[in-house]
Structure formats: structure tokens, C-alpha cells
CSV table of C-alpha atoms and ligand atoms in Angstrom, one decimal:
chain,number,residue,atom,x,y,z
A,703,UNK,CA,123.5,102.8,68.1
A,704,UNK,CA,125.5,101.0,70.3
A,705,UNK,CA,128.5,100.3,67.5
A,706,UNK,CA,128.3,104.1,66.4
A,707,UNK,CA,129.1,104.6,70.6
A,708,UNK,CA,131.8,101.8,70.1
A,709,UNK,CA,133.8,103.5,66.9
A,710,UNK,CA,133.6,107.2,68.4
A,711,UNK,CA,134.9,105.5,71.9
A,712,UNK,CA,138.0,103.9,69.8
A,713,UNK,CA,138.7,107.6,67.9
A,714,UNK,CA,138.9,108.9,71.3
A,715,UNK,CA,141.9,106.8,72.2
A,716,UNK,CA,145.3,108.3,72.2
A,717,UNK,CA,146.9,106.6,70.0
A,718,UNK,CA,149.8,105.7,71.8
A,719,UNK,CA,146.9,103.3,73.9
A,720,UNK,CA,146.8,101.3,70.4
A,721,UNK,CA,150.7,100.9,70.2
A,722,UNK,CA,151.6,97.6,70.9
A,723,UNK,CA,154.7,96.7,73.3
A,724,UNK,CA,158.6,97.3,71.5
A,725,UNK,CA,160.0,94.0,70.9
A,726,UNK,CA,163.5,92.7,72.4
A,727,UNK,CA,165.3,90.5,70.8
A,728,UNK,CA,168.7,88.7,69.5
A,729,UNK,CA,170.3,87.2,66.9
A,730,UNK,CA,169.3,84.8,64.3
A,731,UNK,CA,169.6,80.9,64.6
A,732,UNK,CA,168.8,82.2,68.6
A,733,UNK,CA,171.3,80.5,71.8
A,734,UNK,CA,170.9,80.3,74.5
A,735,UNK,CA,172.5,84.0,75.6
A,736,UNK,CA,170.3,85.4,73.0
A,737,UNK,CA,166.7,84.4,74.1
A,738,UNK,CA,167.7,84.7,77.7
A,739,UNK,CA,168.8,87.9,77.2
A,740,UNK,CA,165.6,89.0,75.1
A,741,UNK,CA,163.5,87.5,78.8
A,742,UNK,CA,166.1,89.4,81.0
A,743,UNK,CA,166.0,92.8,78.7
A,744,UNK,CA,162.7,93.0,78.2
A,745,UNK,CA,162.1,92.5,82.2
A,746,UNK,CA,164.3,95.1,82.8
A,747,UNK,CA,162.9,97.5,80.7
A,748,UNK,CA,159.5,96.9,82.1
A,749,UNK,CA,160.7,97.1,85.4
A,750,UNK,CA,161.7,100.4,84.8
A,751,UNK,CA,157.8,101.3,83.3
A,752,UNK,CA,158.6,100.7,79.6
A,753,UNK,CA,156.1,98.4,77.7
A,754,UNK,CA,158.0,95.6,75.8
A,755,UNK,CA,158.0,91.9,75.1
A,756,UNK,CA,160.6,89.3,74.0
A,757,UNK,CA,160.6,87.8,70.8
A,758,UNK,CA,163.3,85.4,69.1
A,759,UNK,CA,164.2,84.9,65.4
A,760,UNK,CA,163.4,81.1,65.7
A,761,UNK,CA,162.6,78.4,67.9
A,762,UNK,CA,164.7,77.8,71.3
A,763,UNK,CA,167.3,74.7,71.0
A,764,UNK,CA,167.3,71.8,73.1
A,765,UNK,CA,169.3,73.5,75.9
A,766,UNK,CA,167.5,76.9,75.8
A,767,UNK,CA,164.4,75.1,75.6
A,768,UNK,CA,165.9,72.9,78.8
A,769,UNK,CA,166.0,76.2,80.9
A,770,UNK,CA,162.8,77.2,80.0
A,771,UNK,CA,160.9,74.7,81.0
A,772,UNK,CA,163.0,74.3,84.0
A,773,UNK,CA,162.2,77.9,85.6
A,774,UNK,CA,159.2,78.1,84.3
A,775,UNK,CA,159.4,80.7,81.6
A,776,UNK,CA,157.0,80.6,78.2
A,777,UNK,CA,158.8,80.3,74.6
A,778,UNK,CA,159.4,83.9,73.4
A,779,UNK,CA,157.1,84.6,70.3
A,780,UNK,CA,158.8,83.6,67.3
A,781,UNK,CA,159.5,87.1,64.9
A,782,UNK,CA,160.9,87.5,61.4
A,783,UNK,CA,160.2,90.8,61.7
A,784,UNK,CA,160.8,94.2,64.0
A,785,UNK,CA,157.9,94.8,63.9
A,786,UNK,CA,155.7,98.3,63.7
A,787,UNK,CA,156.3,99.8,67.3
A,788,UNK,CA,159.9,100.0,67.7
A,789,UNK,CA,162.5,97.6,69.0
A,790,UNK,CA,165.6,96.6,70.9
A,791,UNK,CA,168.1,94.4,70.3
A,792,UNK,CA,170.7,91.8,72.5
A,793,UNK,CA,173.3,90.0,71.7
A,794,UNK,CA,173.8,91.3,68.6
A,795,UNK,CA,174.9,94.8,66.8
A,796,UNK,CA,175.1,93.3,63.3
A,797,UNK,CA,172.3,94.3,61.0
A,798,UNK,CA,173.2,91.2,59.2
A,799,UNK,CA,171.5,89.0,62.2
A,800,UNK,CA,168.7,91.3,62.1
A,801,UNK,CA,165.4,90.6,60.6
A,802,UNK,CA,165.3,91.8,56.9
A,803,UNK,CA,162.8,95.3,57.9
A,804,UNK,CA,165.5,96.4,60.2
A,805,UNK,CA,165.4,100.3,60.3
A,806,UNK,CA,167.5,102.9,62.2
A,807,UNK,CA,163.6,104.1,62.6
A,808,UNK,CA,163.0,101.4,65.1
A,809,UNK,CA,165.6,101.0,66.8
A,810,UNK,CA,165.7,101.9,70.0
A,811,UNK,CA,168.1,100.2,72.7
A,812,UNK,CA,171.1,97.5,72.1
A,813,UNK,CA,173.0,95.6,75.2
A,814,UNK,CA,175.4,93.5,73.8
A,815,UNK,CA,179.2,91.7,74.2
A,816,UNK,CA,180.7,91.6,70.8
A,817,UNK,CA,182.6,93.9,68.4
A,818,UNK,CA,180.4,97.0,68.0
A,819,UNK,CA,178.6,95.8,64.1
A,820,UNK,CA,176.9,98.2,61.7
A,821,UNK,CA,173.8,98.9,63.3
A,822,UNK,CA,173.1,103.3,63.5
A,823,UNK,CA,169.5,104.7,64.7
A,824,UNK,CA,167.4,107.3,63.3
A,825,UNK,CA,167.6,109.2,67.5
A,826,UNK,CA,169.9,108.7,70.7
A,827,UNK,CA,169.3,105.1,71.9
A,828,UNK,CA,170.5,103.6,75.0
A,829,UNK,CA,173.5,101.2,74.1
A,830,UNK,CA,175.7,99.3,76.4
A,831,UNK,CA,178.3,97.0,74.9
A,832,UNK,CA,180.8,95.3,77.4
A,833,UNK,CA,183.3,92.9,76.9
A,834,UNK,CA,182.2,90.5,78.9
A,835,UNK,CA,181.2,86.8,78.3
A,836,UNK,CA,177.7,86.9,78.1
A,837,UNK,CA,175.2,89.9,77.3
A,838,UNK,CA,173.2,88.6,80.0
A,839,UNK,CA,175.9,89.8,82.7
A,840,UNK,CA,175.1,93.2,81.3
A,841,UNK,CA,171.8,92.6,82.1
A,842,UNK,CA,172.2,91.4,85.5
A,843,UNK,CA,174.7,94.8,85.8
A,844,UNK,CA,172.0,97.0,84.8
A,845,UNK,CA,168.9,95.4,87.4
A,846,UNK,CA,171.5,96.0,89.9
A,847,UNK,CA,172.6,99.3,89.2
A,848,UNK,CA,169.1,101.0,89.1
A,849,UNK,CA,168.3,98.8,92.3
A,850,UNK,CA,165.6,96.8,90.6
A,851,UNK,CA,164.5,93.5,91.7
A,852,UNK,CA,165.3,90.0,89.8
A,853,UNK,CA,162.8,87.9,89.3
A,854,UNK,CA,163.8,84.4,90.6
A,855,UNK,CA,162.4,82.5,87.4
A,856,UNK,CA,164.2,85.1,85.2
A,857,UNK,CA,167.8,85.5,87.8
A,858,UNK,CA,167.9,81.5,86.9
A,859,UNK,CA,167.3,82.0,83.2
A,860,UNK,CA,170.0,84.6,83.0
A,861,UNK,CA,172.3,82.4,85.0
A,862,UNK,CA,171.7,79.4,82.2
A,863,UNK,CA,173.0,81.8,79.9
A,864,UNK,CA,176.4,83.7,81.6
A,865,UNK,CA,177.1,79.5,82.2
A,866,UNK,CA,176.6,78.6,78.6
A,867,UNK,CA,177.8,81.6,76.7
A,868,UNK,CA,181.4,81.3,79.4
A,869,UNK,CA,181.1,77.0,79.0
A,870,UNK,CA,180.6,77.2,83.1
A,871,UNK,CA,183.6,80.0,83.3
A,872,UNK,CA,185.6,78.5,81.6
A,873,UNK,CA,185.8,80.1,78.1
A,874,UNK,CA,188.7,82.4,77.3
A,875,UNK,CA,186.1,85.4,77.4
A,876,UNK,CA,185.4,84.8,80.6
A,877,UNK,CA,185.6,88.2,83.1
A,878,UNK,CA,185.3,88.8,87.1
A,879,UNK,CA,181.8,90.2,85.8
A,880,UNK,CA,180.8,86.9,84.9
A,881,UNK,CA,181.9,85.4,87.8
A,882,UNK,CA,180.2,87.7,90.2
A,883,UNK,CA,177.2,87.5,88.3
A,884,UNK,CA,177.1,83.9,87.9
A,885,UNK,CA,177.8,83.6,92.2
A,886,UNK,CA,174.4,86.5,92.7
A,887,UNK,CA,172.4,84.7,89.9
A,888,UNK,CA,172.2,81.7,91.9
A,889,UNK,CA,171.8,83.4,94.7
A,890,UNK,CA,168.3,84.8,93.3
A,891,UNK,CA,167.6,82.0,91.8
A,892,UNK,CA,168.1,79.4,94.5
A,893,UNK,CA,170.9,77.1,92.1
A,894,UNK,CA,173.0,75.7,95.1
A,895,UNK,CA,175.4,74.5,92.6
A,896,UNK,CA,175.8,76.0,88.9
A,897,UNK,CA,178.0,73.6,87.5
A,898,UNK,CA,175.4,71.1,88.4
A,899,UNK,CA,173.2,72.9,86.4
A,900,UNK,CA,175.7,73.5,83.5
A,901,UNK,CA,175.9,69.9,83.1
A,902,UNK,CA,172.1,69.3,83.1
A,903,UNK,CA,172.3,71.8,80.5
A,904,UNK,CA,174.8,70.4,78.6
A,905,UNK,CA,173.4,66.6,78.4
A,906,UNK,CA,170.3,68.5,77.2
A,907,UNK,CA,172.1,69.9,74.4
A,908,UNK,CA,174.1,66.8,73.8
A,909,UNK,CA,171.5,64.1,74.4
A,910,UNK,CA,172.3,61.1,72.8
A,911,UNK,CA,168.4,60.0,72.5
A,912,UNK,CA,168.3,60.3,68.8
A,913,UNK,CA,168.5,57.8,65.7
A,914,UNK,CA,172.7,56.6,64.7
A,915,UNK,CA,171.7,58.4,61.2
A,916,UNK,CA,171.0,61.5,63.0
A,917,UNK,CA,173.9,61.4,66.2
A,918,UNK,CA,176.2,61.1,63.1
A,919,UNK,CA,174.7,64.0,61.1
A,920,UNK,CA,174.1,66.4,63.7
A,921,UNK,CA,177.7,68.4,63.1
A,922,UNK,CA,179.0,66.4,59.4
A,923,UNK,CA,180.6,68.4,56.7
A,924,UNK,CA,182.0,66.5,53.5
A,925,UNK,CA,185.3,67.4,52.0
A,926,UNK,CA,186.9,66.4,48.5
A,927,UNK,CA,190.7,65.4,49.8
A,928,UNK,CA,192.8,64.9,46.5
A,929,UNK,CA,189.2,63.5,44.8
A,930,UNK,CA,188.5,61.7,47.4
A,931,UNK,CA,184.8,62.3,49.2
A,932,UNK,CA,185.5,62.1,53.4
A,933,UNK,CA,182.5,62.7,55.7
A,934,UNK,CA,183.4,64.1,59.4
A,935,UNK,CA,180.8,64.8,61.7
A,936,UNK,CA,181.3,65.5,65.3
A,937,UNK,CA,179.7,64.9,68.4
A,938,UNK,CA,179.7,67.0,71.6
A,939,UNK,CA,179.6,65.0,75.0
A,940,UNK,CA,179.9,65.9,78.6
A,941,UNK,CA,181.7,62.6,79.5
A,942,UNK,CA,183.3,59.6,77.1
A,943,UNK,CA,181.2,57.0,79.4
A,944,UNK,CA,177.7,58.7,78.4
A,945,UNK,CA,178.8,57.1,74.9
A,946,UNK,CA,178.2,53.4,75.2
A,947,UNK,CA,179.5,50.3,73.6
A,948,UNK,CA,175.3,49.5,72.5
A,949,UNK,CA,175.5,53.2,71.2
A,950,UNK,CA,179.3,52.9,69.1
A,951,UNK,CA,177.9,49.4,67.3
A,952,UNK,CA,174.6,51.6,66.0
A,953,UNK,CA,176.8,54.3,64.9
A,954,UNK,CA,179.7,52.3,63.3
A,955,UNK,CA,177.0,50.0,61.7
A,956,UNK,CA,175.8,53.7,60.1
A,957,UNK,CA,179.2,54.7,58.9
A,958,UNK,CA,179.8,51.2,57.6
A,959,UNK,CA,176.6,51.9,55.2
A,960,UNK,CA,177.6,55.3,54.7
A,961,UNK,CA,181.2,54.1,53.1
A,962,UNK,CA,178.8,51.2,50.9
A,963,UNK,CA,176.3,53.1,49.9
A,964,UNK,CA,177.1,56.8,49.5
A,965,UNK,CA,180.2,56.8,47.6
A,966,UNK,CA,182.3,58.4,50.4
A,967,UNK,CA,185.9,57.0,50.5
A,968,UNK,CA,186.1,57.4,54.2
A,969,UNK,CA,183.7,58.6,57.0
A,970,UNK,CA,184.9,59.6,60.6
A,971,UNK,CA,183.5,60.6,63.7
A,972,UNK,CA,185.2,63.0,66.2
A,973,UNK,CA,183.8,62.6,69.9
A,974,UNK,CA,185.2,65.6,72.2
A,975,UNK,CA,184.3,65.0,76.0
A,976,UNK,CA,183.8,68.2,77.9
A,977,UNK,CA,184.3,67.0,81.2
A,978,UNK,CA,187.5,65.3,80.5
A,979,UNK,CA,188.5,67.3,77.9
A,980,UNK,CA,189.5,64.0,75.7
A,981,UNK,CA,188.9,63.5,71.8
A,982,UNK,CA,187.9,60.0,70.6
A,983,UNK,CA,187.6,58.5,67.1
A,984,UNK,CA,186.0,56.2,65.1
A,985,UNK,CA,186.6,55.3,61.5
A,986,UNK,CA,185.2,53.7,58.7
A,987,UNK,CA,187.0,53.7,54.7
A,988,UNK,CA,186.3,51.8,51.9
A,989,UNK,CA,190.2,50.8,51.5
A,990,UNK,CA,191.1,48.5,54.1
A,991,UNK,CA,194.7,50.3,53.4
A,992,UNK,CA,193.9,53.9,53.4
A,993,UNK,CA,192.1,52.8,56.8
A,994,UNK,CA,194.7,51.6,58.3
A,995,UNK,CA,196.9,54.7,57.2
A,996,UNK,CA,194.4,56.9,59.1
A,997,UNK,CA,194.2,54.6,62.0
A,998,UNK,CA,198.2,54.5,62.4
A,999,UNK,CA,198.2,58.3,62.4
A,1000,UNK,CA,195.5,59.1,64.7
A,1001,UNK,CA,196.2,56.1,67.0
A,1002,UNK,CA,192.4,54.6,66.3
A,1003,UNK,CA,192.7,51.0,67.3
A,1004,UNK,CA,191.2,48.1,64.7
A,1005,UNK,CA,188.7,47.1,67.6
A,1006,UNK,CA,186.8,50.5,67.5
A,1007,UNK,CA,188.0,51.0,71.2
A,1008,UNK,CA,187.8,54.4,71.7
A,1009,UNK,CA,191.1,55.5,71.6
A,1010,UNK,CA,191.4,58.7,73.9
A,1011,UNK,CA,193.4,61.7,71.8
A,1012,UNK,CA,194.9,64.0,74.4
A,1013,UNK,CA,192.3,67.0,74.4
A,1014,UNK,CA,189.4,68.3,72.2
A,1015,UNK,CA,190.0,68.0,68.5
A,1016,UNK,CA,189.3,70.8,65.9
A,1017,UNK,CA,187.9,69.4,62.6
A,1018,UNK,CA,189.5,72.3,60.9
A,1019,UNK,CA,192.2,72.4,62.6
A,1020,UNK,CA,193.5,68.5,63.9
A,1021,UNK,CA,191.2,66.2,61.6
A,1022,UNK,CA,191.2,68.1,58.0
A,1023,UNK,CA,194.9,68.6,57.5
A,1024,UNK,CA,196.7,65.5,57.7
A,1025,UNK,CA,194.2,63.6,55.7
A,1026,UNK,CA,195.5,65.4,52.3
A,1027,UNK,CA,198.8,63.7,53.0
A,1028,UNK,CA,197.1,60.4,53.7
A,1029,UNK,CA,194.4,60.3,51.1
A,1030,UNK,CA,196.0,60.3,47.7
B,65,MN,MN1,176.2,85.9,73.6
């Protein structure tokens, strides 16, 4: 008896009751901006009475995942999907970065900062692109101009992400609407000193607590130069001194093997400091003449000293293009 009470009970229920909350989300292989602003969106919306919940097309990197555990917030849910309930999206407006079931259907709301993408909806959504640095400004705009109240866990999530997205305000992006919302942010969240915390955030992304093999391999492509196979990786840090002499003899000892064993004629490594905005190399070929070539041009002393290049080198654009004329 009791079940038959249970099912007619559950008939009974509009069936908006058994909708589940709209996800918000961003872009695929997720930043920081992008799950920040999926927390901060979907906050905002509630705010304003709307049921939704954040969700991310993958797992948070090292500095995303830094923030979170620093205010406090939970790992959105992972998606590959929009799910059945309607969605919104941030940081994004590129059907491309959606998940594959993307449907004008669903689609219900977009806040984002880049060129206006392919994305079109089945009814009038709201949409607010700006060109600012980072969609989370937008969304520190909009609590602010429907007077809603920040969160202080959330203000310092959203600040995490205006500093990364801008590289602490310093990105050519950048906009006063950064800035000011970078100075209330903190405010909220009770961050005396946001470059303080951009560093944090930055030695979080950059740590160097990680096997030679993989320091090496975290950003390598390898190119064919006249025939010749040339691994580059490079390696983000915040100062040249957080890169130690213990550290360089692991790592050259790596690229050393690397020449020996995996038939590449020459492998490099391009160190960009943030802080000091300085590129270092070192370099490892299996000609003991094509190596010093390379060395002469790119001033890398025979000690493995790291010379310091006068600002942040480009792989593309410094390191690629002269090696054609010095690898033949
Ligand atoms: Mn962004």
C-alpha cells in the first residue's frame, strides 16, 4: 500500500520539482578563468533565485586547484556533457570548446571576453561579452550592478582568476575594469596584497617538485630542422634562483640521455623567469661542433651557467628560426 501512496505522490509533482539545476560552465582543457568563472556565474545566478551548479570539462590544474583549496571551494563536477536541463556557458562562445551534445536548445546564458564564436540559441538568452581581461571581471560587474552580495570564499576565487587571466595586470588585455575589480576583489576577500597571491599562484603552477624527465617534458615539441630531430621544451618560472644548480645537473644529466639514446641531434631547454622577465638556456647536441655553433649564437656558456638572454624567449619565434641556419 504504502509504495502505491509513494508512486501517486511522485505523479503529483510538477515536473519542473524533478528538473535538476542548469549547469555553468567553460571551456575545454578548463584554466583557471574558466572554472572560476563557472563558481562565480553560477553564484550569481543563484543569487538572483535561479537553480544552477558549476561544472568543468576536466579536472582543475595545479594553480586552479591551488585556489581552491586555498578559499575553500569544492572541485566543480567534472561534465562531458550539457546535460538534460539547460545550460550556460563562460569563458567561451565557441561551439568548438563545447561538449559534443551542445544544442541552441540548451543554451541559455554566455558571459564571456573573447571574439563573439559560433554559438546561436534556440530563444533570447542573456549574453554579455566585454573586452576585458578576464570573464570573471564581468562577473564581479554584474554582482555589483544588481547590488548582490560576494561571497568572501568566491570574491577570492574570482580575484585568482582576473590575476591569472591579466598575469597580475600585466597582460596587454589588461582594462581599468580589471584593475578595479582586482582592488574590490581583495577587498571582499580579505587578500592584503594580490601580487603576493599571484606569485603563490604562480609557483603552484610552476612547481619544480617533479622528476628531470618530466620538468623537461612538461612544454617539449620536436622539430625536423634540415633532417635533423631537435627537442625544445620550456619551462615557466617566477624567479631564475627558484632553478638550482642540484636541479640544472638532474636536468642536463636528462638531456645528455635524451641526445644518447633517442636519436635527437640536439635537445634544448628554454627557462623564461617571470619576475625578472629573463630567458636562460641550456643545451645538449650530439656534435660537439653543431653545439658549440648554437652555443656561440645564443651566448650559452660551455659550463651550463645560465646565461641570462635579455627578456622572455618565444620558441616559435626566438629559438625555432635561427636553428635552420645552424643545423645543416
Ligand atoms: Mn578567460
Amino acid at each position: 500500500m504504502k509504495t502505491k501512496h509513494l508512486a501517486l505522490a511522485l505523479l503529483a509533482l510538477p515536473l519542473a520539482a524533478l528538473a535538476s539545476p542548469a549547469l555553468v560552465f567553460g571551456h575545454k582543457s578548463p584554466d583557471t578563468d574558466t572554472i572560476a568563472g563557472a563558481i562565480g556565474a553560477s553564484a550569481y545566478y543563484n543569487a538572483r533565485g535561479l537553480e544552477t551548479v558549476p561544472a568543468a570539462q576536466g579536472a582543475p590544474n595545479p594553480e586552479t586547484r591551488y585556489l581552491l583549496r586555498r578559499f575553500g571551494l569544492p572541485d566543480p563536477k567534472v561534465i562531458d556533457s550539457v546535460g538534460q536541463d539547460g545550460f550556460y556557458i563562460v569563458d567561451f562562445s565557441d561551439t568548438a570548446l563545447a561538449p559534443r551534445d551542445f544544442s541552441p536548445k540548451g543554451l541559455r546564458g554566455i558571459i564571456d571576453h573573447h571574439k563573439l564564436g559560433d554559438a546561436t540559441s534556440a530563444a533570447p538568452i542573456e549574453c554579455v561579452i566585454m573586452p576585458y581581461g578576464s570573464a570573471c571581471t564581468i562577473i564581479y560587474e554584474l554582482f555589483t550592478q544588481r547590488g548582490l552580495e560576494i561571497r568572501k570564499d568566491i570574491a577570492g576565487m574570482l580575484l585568482g582568476a582576473v590575476l591569472s587571466d591579466t598575469l597580475n595586470l600585466t597582460s596587454e588585455t589588461t582594462v581599468d575594469a580589471d584593475r578595479a575589480a582586482v582592488a574590490a576583489l581583495a577587498r571582499i576577500a580579505g587578500v592584503e596584497d594580490p601580487s603576493a597571491l599571484f606569485s603563490e599562484m604562480f609557483r603552484a603552477k610552476a612547481s619544480l617538485d617533479d622528476t628531470p624527465a618530466n620538468l623537461l617534458h612538461r612544454d617539449y615539441k620536436e622539430f625536423d630542422i634540415n633532417g635533423h630531430q631537435v627537442g625544445i621544451g620550456q619551462l615557466d618560472l617566477l624567479e631564475m634562483k627558484d632553478f638550482g644548480d642540484d636541479l640544472k645537473a638532474k636536468i642536463t644529466a636528462e638531456m645528455e640521455r635524451a641526445v644518447k639514446e633517442d636519436g635527437l641531434e640536439v635537445v634544448m631547454l628554454s627557462l623564461n623567469s617571470f619576475n625578472e622577465k629573463q630567458n636562460a638556456l641550456l643545451l645538449r647536441a650530439r656534435d660537439p661542433r653543431l653545439r658549440a655553433a648554437i652555443a656561440a649564437h645564443f651566448k650559452v656558456q660551455d659550463d651550463d651557467s645560465l646565461t641570462r638572454l635579455e627578456g622572455l624567449a618565444s620558441r616559435k619565434k626566438h629559438l625555432v628560426p635561427p636553428l635552420y641556419d645552424l643545423i645543416k
